[in-house]
Amino acid sequence: MSLRNAARAVARATARPWGRAAVPSNADTAVAPLRASGRRQISDFPGGSNGDDAWATRMWNTMRARSRQRSARAFHSSSNAASEGGSATPTSGGGIMVASGHPSSHPQVLVVPLNRRPLMPGVIMPVRVMDERLIQEIEEMKARGQAYVGTFLKRTEGESENVDPSDDMHDIGTFAQVQSVIRVPDISADTLKNEDEKGSSGDNKVDIKAKAEARVRAAKGEDGGGGATLLLLGHRRLRKTATVRHQPMVVQVDHIKDPKVADRDDDDVLKATANEVIATIKDLLKVNPLAKETLQYFAQRFQDFQDPAKLADLAASMCSADDGALQEILDTLDVRERLQAALVLLKKEVELGKLQADIGRRVEEKISGDQRRYFLMEQLKSIKKELGMERDDKTALQEKFREKFAPFKDGAPAHAVKTIDEELNKLAGLEPSSSEFNVTRNYLEWLTSIPWGHSSEERLDISQAADVLDADHYGLEDVKERILEFIAVGQLRGTTQGKIITMVGPPGVGKTSIGQSIARALDRKFFRFSVGGLSDVAEIKGHRRTYVGAMPGKLVQCLKSTGVSNPVVLIDEVDKLGRGFQGDPASALLELLDPEQNGSFLDHYLDVPVDLSKVLFVCTANVLDTIPGPLLDRMEVVRLSGYIADEKRAIARTYLEKTAKERSGVGEKEASISDAAMNSLIEDYCREAGVRNLQKHLEKIYRKVALKLAKAKGPEASKKMGQARNKVAAAKKALEAKEDELKKASVSAKSKKTVEAAEKEVEDAKEALAAAEAAVIEVIESTEMSDPIVVDAGKDLIEYVGQPPFQTDRIYEQTPPGVVTGLAWTSMGGSTLYIECTAIHQNGTDKKGGTLTTTGQLGDVMKESSSIAHTFARSFLAGRFPGNTFFDDNALHIHVPAGATPKDGPSAGCTMITGMISLATDRPVKPNLAMTGEVTLTGIVMPIGGVKEKTIAARRSGVTTILFPEGNKKDWDELSDDIKEGLEVHFVSTYDEVYKHALSAE
């Protein structure tokens, strides 16, 4: 049939109303030679981009006219091809496609192995071949006439048994005509060869990049070129039966012919399937322009679009399926099954094409939208700039800094105003791309953020401040009195100045929390930072601006965050300052905490004096021993001693228990702790000086109570409570926002109505918060249990918090001779301390007396006290009891329990002497008596420290009589009556008085 009939058949087929979708294929590689032929692409035809039926008709009409023109040119070459025993059709390049004659002409074929995608009959495909012997043999065949080969797809690993070398390839392949052989130059070899030749001649002009790439490919063993590209045209299927030769491989084959279409004229299912394939191919043209070229190539070479066998092969070649699926179609000899499998692949390609088109459309829309927005913004900037509505970034930045500094300019010192103006002028002359521009901008950001001369209004009402302090803390009278004194001075002077107050005491007594209460009492802003372990001076005085990432110190950051120049600054853990190679932070604090110097504090980053004289500094520490003397000299020390049992009980009932219930979600009437349980909790579980451990135990109790209540109430009550508490949190947040707006309005508002409106909003927010809190209480009351849970002492308390870690401080109900109760001070508060003295048993007549052994992890000071006590005891015993030779005859051993706890200090001198005298005279110390005091070699009792802590420890241990040095009488008088209640105290100045109260029978 002529090309005219083929074009007419295609036109008839494409004119039918089939409508499906389409998918891209790998036809771009197959039609590469066609693009070089100089013909117009299918997309160049009118209407070729939309893939509709009218366009298909016009396309094939144009193809038919061009085919007539090429047929004349191809006629002369067709006779040469016919001499081979076959027919000829034109090729894309104006040549011919020669179909072999009888299959017996080629019982053996040269094998071209394919690494990917099998070659389908009727499809042209380029194949890269690296075997030089195979290439030479094909070129020789091409020189003699037409060259024919067999293409077989290689099997994947594990599919072949390797009995025969040809087993590495599939049995079914394609009989193909070699259209052309194109040699590929070896780039790596040529490049390195040129390098050697030109390098030896002295004219090295080889491209450096090409040399480098060639070396890299050679080192990695990668392909740098070489071999040849074969343009193969598939004819029909082959089945290899035996291997004739190995290098290059030649196999014996059977040619497989497809059944003729005429045999299937009455098969309606086959026709319907073929029509569906054609319709799906037509839909493929709508989304994939590359498929149009493959279809054009197929239409020019075959006579009937309704040939199911060729149509199936065409459909498979247009799909981008994996190699295995395409090979299955090649292996399928039944035309109906092959057509059905090809249709499935086409449908998958249609869906893939739809997805690809959708992804491409979304990406294009996003890019187009971003570009459109960019262009519009640029146009808007240009319009605003022309109208004078907007300035460039640098001018806008300058205006921002000037507006930011304007509220503080009147109160700023002259040197600060001068520095800011100079930096603004400097910024105007810098390019935004320079590094100095960013440094200057950051510097101005900090300079204009400091509240130069701006102070918040203080509350100088003594009674109101006292109410705030009493509401937050129980006791702490010394601290409260000092704050009220500070307020009183400010009230009389009309202004306040900064102070440095240092609170020293054991953990858990409220040192940190009192700082927040002071800020509330004075209505000042609060800022806290800890210096525990701090070893870098730059944290306090800032970095130099020459460093990358430089920042000011903590105090400048404090001024920026609070927005006022008179905040309350809490410096926590000042006794735990570190020291490293970056400097000594304790020395850096000397300038900061000196009232005479901090009026012009110089930060390294700002390099401009900052006034910190109005800042109230509150420092906290556990001990004073580690604070350097010069720094301690600048502080006003207020000591916070531990709490006695009565104070702990009041704090627990007033603050801790209420807070623990709120945090646990327990209602006020749903659970409680009895007085006996509270006393047991304080005495047996939480003996330390502070109340932090007591707070933990209360929270533990109420968590267990909450577990019981939650199990009894069910999830509905939890849901209601959660909703109510969320409303409270939202109301608090709204109130804070309204209060900030009110403060801003009070400073910057020009009209009184604006301030009044802001005040009205604050009042409404307070009412909303009160209503939300009332709703929480209502939910708690509505879900309360009828029988409240009461935690009692004994087994009930043990169930909640476990066994008590402390039973009693008393080891002896009645101390035997040689054992004396002492009093000691620790960082956790006071404690009782037993001194045990005994004689070392010696065998034989040669007894060694007068020696002393000490144990119990005693420090150097305490060891010296024991030596002094031993010497004085021997002298005292010889004077009071001349005939007693106990010390001469016996060696002594002093032990201080517990041995695992380190102990040191001079205040155990009189206790050690009393223990030795008690042992020598065989007299026990009076019951319930404790003593403390340092004794000299002459028997004078020296004053000691920690009177309050030691008194609290004595009461906790059941001591009723205490011996204190005479020098501590003033400290005893300062104690409150509730601490001194029930104690008999004797003040002694010499050891004779100690002996009189402790051991004398009088």
mmCIF file of C-alpha atoms in Angstrom, residues 109-112 131 134 164-167 169 240 243-251:
data_model
loop_
_atom_site.group_PDB
_atom_site.id
_atom_site.type_symbol
_atom_site.label_atom_id
_atom_site.label_comp_id
_atom_site.label_asym_id
_atom_site.label_seq_id
_atom_site.Cartn_x
_atom_site.Cartn_y
_atom_site.Cartn_z
ATOM 1 C CA VAL A 109 22.342 -12.447 13.695
ATOM 2 C CA LEU A 110 24.956 -10.348 15.365
ATOM 3 C CA VAL A 111 23.835 -9.497 18.932
ATOM 4 C CA VAL A 112 23.628 -5.914 20.212
ATOM 5 C CA ASP A 131 32.581 -3.067 22.233
ATOM 6 C CA LEU A 134 31.229 -5.333 17.556
ATOM 7 C CA ASP A 164 25.567 -19.972 28.171
ATOM 8 C CA PRO A 165 26.824 -16.370 27.731
ATOM 9 C CA SER A 166 23.644 -15.543 25.872
ATOM 10 C CA ASP A 167 21.656 -16.503 28.961
ATOM 11 C CA MET A 169 19.942 -11.694 27.896
ATOM 12 C CA LYS A 240 17.400 -16.889 20.161
ATOM 13 C CA THR A 243 24.945 -19.320 20.626
ATOM 14 C CA VAL A 244 27.152 -19.510 17.546
ATOM 15 C CA ARG A 245 29.996 -17.216 18.584
ATOM 16 C CA HIS A 246 30.922 -15.341 21.738
ATOM 17 C CA GLN A 247 33.122 -12.341 20.814
ATOM 18 C CA PRO A 248 31.280 -10.550 19.355
ATOM 19 C CA MET A 249 28.267 -12.646 20.042
ATOM 20 C CA VAL A 250 26.345 -14.257 17.215
ATOM 21 C CA VAL A 251 23.236 -16.307 17.959
#
